[in-house]
CSV table of C-alpha atoms in Angstrom, one decimal:
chain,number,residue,atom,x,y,z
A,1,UNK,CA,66.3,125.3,23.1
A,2,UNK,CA,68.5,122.4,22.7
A,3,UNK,CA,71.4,124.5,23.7
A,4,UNK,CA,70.1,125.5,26.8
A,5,UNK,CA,69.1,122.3,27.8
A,6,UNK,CA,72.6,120.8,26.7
A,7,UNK,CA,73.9,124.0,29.5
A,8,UNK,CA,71.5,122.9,32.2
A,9,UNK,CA,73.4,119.6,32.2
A,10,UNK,CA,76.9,120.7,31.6
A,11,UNK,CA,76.1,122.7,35.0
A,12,UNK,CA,73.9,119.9,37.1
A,13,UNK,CA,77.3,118.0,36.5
A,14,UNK,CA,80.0,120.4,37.5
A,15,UNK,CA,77.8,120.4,40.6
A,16,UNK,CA,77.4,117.0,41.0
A,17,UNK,CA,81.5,116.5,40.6
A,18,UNK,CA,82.1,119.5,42.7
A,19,UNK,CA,80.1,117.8,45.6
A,20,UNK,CA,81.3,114.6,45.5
A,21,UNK,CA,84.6,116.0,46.1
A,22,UNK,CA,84.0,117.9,49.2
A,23,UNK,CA,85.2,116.5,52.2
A,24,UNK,CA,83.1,115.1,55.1
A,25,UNK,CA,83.4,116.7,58.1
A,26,UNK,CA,82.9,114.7,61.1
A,27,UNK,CA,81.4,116.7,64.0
A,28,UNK,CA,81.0,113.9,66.3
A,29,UNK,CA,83.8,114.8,69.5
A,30,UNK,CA,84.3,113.2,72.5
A,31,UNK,CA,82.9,115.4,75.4
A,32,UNK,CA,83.4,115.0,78.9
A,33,UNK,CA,80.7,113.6,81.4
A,34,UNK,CA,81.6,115.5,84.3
A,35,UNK,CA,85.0,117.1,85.6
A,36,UNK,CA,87.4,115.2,88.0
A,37,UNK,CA,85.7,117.2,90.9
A,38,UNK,CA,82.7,115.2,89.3
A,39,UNK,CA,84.3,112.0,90.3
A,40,UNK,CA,83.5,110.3,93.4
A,41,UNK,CA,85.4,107.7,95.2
A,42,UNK,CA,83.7,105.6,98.0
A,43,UNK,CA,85.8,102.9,100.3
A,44,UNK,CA,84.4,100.8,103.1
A,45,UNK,CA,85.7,99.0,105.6
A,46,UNK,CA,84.2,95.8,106.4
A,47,UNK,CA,85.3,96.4,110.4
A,48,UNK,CA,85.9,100.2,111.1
A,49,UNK,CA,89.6,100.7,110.4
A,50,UNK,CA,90.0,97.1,109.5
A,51,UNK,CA,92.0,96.0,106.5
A,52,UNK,CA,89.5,94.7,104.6
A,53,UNK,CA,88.2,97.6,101.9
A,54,UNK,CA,86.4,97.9,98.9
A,55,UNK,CA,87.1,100.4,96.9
A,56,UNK,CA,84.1,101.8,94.4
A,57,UNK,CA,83.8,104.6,91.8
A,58,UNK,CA,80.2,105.3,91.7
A,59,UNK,CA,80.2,108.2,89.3
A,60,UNK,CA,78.1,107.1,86.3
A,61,UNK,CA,80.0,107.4,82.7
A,62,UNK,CA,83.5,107.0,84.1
A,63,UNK,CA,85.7,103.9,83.2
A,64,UNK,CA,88.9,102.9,85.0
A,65,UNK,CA,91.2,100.9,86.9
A,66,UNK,CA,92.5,101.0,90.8
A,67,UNK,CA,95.8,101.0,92.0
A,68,UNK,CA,95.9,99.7,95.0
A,69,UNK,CA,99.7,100.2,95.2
A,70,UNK,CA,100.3,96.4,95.4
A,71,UNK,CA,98.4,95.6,92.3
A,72,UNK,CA,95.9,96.6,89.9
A,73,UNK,CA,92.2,95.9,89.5
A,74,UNK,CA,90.9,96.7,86.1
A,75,UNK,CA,87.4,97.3,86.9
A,76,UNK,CA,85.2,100.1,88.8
A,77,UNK,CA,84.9,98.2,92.4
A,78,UNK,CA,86.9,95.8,94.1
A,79,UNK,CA,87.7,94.0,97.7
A,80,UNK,CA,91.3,94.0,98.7
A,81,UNK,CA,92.9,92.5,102.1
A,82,UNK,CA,95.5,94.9,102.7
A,83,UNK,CA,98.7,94.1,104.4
A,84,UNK,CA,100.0,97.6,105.5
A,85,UNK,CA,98.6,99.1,108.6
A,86,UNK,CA,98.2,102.8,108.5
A,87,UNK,CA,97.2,105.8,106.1
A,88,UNK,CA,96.9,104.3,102.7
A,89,UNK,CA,96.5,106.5,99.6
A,90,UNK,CA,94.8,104.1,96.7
A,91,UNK,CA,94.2,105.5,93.0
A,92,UNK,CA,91.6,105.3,90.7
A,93,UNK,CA,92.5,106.3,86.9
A,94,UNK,CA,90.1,106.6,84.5
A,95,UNK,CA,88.8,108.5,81.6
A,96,UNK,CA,86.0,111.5,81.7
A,97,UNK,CA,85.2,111.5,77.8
A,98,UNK,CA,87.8,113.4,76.5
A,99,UNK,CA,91.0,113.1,78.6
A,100,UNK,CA,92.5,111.0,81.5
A,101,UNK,CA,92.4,111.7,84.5
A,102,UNK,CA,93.9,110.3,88.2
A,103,UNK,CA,92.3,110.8,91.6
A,104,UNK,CA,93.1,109.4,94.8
A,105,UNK,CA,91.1,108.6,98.3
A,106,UNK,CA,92.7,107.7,101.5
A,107,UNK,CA,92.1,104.8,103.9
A,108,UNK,CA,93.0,104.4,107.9
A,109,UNK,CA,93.7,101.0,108.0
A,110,UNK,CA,94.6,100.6,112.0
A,111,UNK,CA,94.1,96.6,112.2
A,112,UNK,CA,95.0,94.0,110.0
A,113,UNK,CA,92.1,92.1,111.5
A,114,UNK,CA,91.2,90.3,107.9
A,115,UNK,CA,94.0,87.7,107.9
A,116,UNK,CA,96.3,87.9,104.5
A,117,UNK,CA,97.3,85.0,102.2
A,118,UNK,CA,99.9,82.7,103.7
A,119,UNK,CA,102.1,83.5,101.3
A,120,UNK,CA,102.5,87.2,102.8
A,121,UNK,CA,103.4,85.7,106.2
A,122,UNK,CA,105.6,83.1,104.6
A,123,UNK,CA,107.5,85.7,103.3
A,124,UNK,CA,107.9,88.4,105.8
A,125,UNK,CA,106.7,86.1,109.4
A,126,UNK,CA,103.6,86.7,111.3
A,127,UNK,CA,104.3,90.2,112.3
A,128,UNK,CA,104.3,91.9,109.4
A,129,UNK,CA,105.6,95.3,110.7
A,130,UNK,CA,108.6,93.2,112.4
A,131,UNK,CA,109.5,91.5,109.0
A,132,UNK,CA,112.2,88.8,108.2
A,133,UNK,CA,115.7,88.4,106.8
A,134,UNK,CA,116.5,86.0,103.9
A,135,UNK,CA,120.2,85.0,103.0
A,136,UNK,CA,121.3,82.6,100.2
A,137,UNK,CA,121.0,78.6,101.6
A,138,UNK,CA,124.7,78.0,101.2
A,139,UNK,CA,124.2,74.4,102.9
A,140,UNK,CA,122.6,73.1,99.3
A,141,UNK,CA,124.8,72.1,96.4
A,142,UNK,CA,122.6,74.3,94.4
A,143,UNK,CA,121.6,78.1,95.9
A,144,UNK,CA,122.7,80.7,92.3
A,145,UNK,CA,123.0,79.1,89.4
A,146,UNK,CA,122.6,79.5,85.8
A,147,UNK,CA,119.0,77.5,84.3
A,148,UNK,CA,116.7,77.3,81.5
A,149,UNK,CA,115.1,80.6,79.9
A,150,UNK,CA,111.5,81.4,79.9
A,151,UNK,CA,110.5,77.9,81.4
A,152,UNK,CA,109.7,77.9,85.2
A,153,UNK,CA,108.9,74.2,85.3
A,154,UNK,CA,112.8,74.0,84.6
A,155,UNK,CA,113.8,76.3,87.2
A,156,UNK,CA,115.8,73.9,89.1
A,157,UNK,CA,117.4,72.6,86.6
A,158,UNK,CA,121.1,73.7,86.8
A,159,UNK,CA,123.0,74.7,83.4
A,160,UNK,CA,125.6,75.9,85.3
A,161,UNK,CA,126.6,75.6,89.3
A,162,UNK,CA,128.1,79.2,88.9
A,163,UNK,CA,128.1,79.8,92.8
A,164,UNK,CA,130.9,77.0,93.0
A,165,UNK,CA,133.7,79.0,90.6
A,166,UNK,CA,131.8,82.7,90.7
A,167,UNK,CA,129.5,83.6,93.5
A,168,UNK,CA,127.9,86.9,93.5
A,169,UNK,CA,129.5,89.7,95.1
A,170,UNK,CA,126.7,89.7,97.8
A,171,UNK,CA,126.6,85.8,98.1
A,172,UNK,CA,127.4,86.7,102.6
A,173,UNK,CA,124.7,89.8,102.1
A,174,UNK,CA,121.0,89.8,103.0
A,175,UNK,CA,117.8,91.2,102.3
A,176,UNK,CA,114.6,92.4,104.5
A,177,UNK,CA,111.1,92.4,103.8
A,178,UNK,CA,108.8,94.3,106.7
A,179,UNK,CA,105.3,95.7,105.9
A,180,UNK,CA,106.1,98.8,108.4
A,181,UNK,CA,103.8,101.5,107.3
A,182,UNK,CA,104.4,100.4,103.6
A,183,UNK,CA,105.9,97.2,101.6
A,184,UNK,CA,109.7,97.9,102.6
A,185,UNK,CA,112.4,96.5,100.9
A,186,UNK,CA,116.3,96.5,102.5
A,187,UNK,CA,119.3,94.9,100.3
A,188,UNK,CA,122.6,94.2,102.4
A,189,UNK,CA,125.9,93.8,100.4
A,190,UNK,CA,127.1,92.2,103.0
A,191,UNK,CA,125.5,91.3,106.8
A,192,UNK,CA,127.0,94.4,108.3
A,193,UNK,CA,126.6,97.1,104.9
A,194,UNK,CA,124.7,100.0,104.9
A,195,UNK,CA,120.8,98.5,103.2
A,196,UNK,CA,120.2,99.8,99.6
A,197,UNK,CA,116.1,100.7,100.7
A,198,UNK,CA,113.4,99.8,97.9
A,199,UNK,CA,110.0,98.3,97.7
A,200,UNK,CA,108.1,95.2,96.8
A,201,UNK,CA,105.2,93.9,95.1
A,202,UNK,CA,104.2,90.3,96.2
A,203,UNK,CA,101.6,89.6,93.3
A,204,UNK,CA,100.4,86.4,94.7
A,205,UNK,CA,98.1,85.4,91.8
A,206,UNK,CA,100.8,85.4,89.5
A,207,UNK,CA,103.1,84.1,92.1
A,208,UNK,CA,105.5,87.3,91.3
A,209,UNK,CA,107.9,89.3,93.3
A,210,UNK,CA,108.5,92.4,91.9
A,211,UNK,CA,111.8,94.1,94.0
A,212,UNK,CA,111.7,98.1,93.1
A,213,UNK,CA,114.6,100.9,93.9
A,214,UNK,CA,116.5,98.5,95.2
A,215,UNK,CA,118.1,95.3,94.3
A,216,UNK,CA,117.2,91.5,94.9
A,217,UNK,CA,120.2,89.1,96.5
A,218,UNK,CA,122.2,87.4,94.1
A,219,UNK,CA,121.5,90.7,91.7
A,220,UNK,CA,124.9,90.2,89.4
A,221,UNK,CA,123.2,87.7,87.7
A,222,UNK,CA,121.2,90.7,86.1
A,223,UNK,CA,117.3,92.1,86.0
A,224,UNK,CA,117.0,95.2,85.5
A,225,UNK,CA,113.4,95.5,85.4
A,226,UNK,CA,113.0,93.5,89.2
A,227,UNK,CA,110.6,91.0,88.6
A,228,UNK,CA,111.1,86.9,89.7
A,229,UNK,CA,108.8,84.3,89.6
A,230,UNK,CA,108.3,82.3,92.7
A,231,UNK,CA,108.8,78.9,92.5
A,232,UNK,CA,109.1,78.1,96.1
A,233,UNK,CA,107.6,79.9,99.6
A,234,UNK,CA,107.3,78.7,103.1
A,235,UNK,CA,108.2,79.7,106.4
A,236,UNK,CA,111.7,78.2,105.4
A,237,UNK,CA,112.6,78.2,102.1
A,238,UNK,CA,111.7,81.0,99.0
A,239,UNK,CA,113.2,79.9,95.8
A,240,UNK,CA,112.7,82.6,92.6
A,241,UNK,CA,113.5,82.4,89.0
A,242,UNK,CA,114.8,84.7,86.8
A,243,UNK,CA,113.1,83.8,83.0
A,244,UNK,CA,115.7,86.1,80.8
A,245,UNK,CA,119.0,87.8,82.7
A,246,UNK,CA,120.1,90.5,80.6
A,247,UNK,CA,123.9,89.0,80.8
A,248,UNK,CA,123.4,85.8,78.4
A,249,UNK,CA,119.6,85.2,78.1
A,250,UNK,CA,119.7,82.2,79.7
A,251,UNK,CA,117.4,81.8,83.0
A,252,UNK,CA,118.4,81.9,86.8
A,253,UNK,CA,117.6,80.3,90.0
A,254,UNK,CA,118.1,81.9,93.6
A,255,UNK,CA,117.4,79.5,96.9
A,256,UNK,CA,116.9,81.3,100.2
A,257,UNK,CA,116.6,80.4,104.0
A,258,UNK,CA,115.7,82.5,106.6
A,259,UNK,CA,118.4,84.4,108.6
């Protein structure tokens, strides 16, 4: 009798070890709440074919951002006064459960009857689909020179006057901004040269311009990835910084006027 019950626990224990070292299988998975088809986009206009819209995602269980092209809205609905008249394609991307997704809706905007911040007209004039040329103020002391890195408080304060002994190659170019069916962007090596065409992003809460597939005035003094800090915009005068040129890692200052 004592034997048995001696084998009764010699086998309660191999079970006991051979359980604990099972693994634990999780079946919890992420599933999907409905399929992209599922997703619907909503955008009003505050005036029919105005340029004030709000764009929603009302599909419940969905979580996102917009991409309203000139900016990003990390949140399900927003209100945007946009500049470009036209058809305008904005994206919502967001996540079903189990995978990311993109969809897109389309907006007639046929009057820019919301007025925008100054600083858009600043930079390219009250009409917007006309635009405006900037060139390099070459009647200040100071218009491309080397300054501090990573402090835009010192922006105009010069390291080096480098336009004096080494202007940039375009110092007699220009550059156009126009908001002509989208946010166009025109670089002129010189006043007659055939335009390099990009685009732009003027982030105006961050008081960025952001120059894409193309290349900003003054671009020798390097930036690769297009993005300046404005320091200065009115109708007459746009002064950006550069924090970190990829040259030296020192910063740089640019000072335009309008053509």
């Amino acid at each position: 009798m004592k034997n048995i019950k001696i084998m009764y626990l010699l086998l309660a224990s191999f079970m006991l070890i051979f359980s604990a070292c099972e693994p634990i299988v999780d079946e919890t998975s992420l599933v999907d709440s409905t399929n992209v088809e599922g997703v619907q986009l909503v955008a009003t206009q505050s005036t029919p074919g105005g340029n004030k819209v709000t764009l929603k995602m009302v599909t419940p269980g969905i979580t996102g951002y917009w991409n309203f092209n000139l900016g990003k809205a990390l949140t399900n609905e927003v209100t945007v006064v946009y500049p470009i008249p036209g058809k305008n394609t904005f994206t919502y991307v967001g996540t079903l459960g189990s995978q990311f997704f993109s969809k897109t809706i389309d907006v007639q905007i046929d009057k820019l009857d919301t007025p925008l911040n100054q600083d858009w007209y600043d930079l390219v004039s009250n009409n917007t689909a006309t635009g405006k040329t900037w060139v390099f103020d070459r009647a200040v002391n100071l218009w491309w020179f080397m300054s501090a890195p990573n402090n835009p408080d010192g922006a105009m304060g010069a390291w080096w006057d480098a336009n004096n002994c080494c202007p940039p190659s375009d110092a007699g170019g220009k550059m156009h901004f126009d908001l002509n069916g989208a946010a166009n962007f025109n670089h002129y090596e010189t006043t007659s040269a055939t335009p390099k065409k990009g685009s732009f992003v003027l982030d105006v809460p961050n008081k960025k311009l952001i120059i894409t597939g193309s290349k900003m005035l003054g671009y020798s003094a390097g930036n690769k990835d297009g993005v300046y800090q404005i320091i200065e915009l009115t109708p007459t005068k746009m002064v950006l910084y550069l924090s970190n040129n990829e040259a030296n890692g020192t910063g740089w200052t640019f000072v335009f006027k309008p053509l």
